[in-house]
mmCIF file of C-alpha atoms in Angstrom:
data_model
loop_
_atom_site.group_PDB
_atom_site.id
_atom_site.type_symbol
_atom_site.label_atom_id
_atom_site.label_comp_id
_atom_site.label_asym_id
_atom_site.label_seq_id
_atom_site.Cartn_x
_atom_site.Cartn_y
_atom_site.Cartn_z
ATOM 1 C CA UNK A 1 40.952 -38.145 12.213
ATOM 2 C CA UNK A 2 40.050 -41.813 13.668
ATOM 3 C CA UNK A 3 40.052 -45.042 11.028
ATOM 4 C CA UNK A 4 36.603 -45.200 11.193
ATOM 5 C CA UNK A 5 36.294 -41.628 9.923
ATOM 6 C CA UNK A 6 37.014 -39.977 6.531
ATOM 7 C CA UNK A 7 37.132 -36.351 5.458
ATOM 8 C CA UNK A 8 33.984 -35.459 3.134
ATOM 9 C CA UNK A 9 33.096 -33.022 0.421
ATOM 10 C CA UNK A 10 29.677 -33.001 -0.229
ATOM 11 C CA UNK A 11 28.899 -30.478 -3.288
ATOM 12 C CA UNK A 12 25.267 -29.892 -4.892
ATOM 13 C CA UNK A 13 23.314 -28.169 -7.261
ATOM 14 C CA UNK A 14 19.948 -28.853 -6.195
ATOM 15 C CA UNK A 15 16.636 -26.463 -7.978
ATOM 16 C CA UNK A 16 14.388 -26.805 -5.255
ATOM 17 C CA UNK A 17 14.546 -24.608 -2.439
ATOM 18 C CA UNK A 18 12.740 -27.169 -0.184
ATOM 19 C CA UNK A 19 14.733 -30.156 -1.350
ATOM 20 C CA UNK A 20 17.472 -27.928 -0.909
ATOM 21 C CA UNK A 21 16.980 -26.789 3.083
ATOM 22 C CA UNK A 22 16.887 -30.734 3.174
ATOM 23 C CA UNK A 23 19.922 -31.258 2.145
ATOM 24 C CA UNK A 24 21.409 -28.619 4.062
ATOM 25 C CA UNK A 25 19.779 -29.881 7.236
ATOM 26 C CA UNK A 26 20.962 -33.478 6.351
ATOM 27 C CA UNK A 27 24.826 -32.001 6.175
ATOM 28 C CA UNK A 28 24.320 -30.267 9.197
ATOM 29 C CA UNK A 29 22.825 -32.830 11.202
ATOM 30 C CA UNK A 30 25.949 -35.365 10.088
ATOM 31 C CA UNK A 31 28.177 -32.511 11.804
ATOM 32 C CA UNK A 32 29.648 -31.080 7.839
ATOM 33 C CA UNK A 33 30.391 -27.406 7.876
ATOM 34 C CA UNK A 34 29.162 -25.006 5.157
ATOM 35 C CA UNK A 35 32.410 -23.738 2.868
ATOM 36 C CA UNK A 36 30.467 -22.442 0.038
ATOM 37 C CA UNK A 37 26.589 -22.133 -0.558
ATOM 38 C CA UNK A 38 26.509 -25.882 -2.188
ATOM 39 C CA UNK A 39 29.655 -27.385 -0.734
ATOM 40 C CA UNK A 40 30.328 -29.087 2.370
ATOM 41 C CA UNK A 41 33.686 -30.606 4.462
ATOM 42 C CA UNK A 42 33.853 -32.503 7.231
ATOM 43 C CA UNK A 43 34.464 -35.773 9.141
ATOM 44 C CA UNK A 44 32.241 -38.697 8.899
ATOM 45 C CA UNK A 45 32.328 -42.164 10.158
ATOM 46 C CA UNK A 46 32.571 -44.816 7.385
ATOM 47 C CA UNK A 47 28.898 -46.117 8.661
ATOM 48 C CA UNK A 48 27.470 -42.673 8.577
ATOM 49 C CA UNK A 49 28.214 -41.491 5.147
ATOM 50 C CA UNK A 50 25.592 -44.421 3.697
ATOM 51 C CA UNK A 51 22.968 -43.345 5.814
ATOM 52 C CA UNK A 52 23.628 -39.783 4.918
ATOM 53 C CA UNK A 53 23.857 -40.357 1.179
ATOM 54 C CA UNK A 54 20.691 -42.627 1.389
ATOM 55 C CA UNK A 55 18.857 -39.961 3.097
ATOM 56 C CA UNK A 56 19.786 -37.225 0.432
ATOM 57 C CA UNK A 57 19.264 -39.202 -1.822
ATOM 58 C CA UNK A 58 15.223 -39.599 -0.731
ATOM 59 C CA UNK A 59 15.298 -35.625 -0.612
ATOM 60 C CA UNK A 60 16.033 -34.849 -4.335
ATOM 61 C CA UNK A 61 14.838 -34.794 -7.794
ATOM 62 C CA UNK A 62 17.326 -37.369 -9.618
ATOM 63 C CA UNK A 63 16.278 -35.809 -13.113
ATOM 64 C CA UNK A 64 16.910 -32.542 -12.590
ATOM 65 C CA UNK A 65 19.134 -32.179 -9.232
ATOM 66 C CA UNK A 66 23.159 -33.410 -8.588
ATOM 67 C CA UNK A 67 24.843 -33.771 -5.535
ATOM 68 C CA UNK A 68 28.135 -35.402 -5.504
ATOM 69 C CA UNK A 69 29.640 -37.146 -2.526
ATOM 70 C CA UNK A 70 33.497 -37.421 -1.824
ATOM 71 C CA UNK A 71 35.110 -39.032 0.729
ATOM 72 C CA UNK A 72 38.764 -39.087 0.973
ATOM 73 C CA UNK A 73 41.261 -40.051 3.340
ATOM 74 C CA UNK A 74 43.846 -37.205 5.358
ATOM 75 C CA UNK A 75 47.054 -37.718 3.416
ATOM 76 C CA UNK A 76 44.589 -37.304 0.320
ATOM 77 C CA UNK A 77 43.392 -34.093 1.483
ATOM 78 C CA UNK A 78 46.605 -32.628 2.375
ATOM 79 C CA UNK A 79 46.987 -33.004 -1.268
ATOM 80 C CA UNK A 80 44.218 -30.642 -2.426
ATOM 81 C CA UNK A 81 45.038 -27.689 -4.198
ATOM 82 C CA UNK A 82 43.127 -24.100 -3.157
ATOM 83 C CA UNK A 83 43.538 -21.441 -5.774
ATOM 84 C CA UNK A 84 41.535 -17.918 -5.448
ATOM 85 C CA UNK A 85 38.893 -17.990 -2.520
ATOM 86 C CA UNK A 86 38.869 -20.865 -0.443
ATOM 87 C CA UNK A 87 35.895 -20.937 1.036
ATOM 88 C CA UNK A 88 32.827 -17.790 1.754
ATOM 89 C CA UNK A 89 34.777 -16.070 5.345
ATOM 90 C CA UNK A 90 31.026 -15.475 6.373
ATOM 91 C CA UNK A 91 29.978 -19.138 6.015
ATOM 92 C CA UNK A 92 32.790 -21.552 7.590
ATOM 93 C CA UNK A 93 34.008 -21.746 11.766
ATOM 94 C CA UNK A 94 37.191 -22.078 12.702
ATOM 95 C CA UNK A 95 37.566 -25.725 12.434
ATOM 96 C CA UNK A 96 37.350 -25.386 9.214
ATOM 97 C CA UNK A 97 39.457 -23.014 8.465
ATOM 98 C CA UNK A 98 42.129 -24.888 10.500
ATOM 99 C CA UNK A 99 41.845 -27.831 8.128
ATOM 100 C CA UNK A 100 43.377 -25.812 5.514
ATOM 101 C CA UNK A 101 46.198 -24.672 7.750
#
């Protein structure tokens, strides 16, 4: 991972199915990889992650919708604690995976 980059977890519970496909285009687009149904992980560059949560922001309801943003550096993550399923097999690629290895 570069200085200019942290790892991201981007989780949501969003009631819309529109807003929703949003969001998950948003993630996407910012090159985050699908883990769970609402939860993202990835790498983005310090400048990116404004523009990303500006941009979901726009896309939800704030009364009724959360989405919860957390970017953390590596020697953070290699701190995090997986118990049970890690992550949906069907959803996540390799790099993923390898994050957790």
């Amino acid at each position: 991972m570069k200085s200019d980059e942290s790892l991201t977890w981007i989780l949501y519970d969003i009631s819309n199915d529109k807003s929703r496909r949003h969001v998950v285009k948003s993630c996407k687009e910012a090159g985050l990889y699908r883990v769970q149904k609402s939860v993202f992980l990835g790498t983005v560059k310090h400048n990116r992650l404004d523009e990303l949560s500006m941009r979901i922001e726009d896309q939800i309801d704030e009364e009724t919708d959360s989405v919860y943003i957390f970017p953390m550096c590596a020697m953070d993550f290699r701190k995090v604690i997986l118990q049970g399923q890690a992550f949906d097999e069907k959803l996540v690629t390799d790099d993923v995976r390898s994050m957790f290895l």
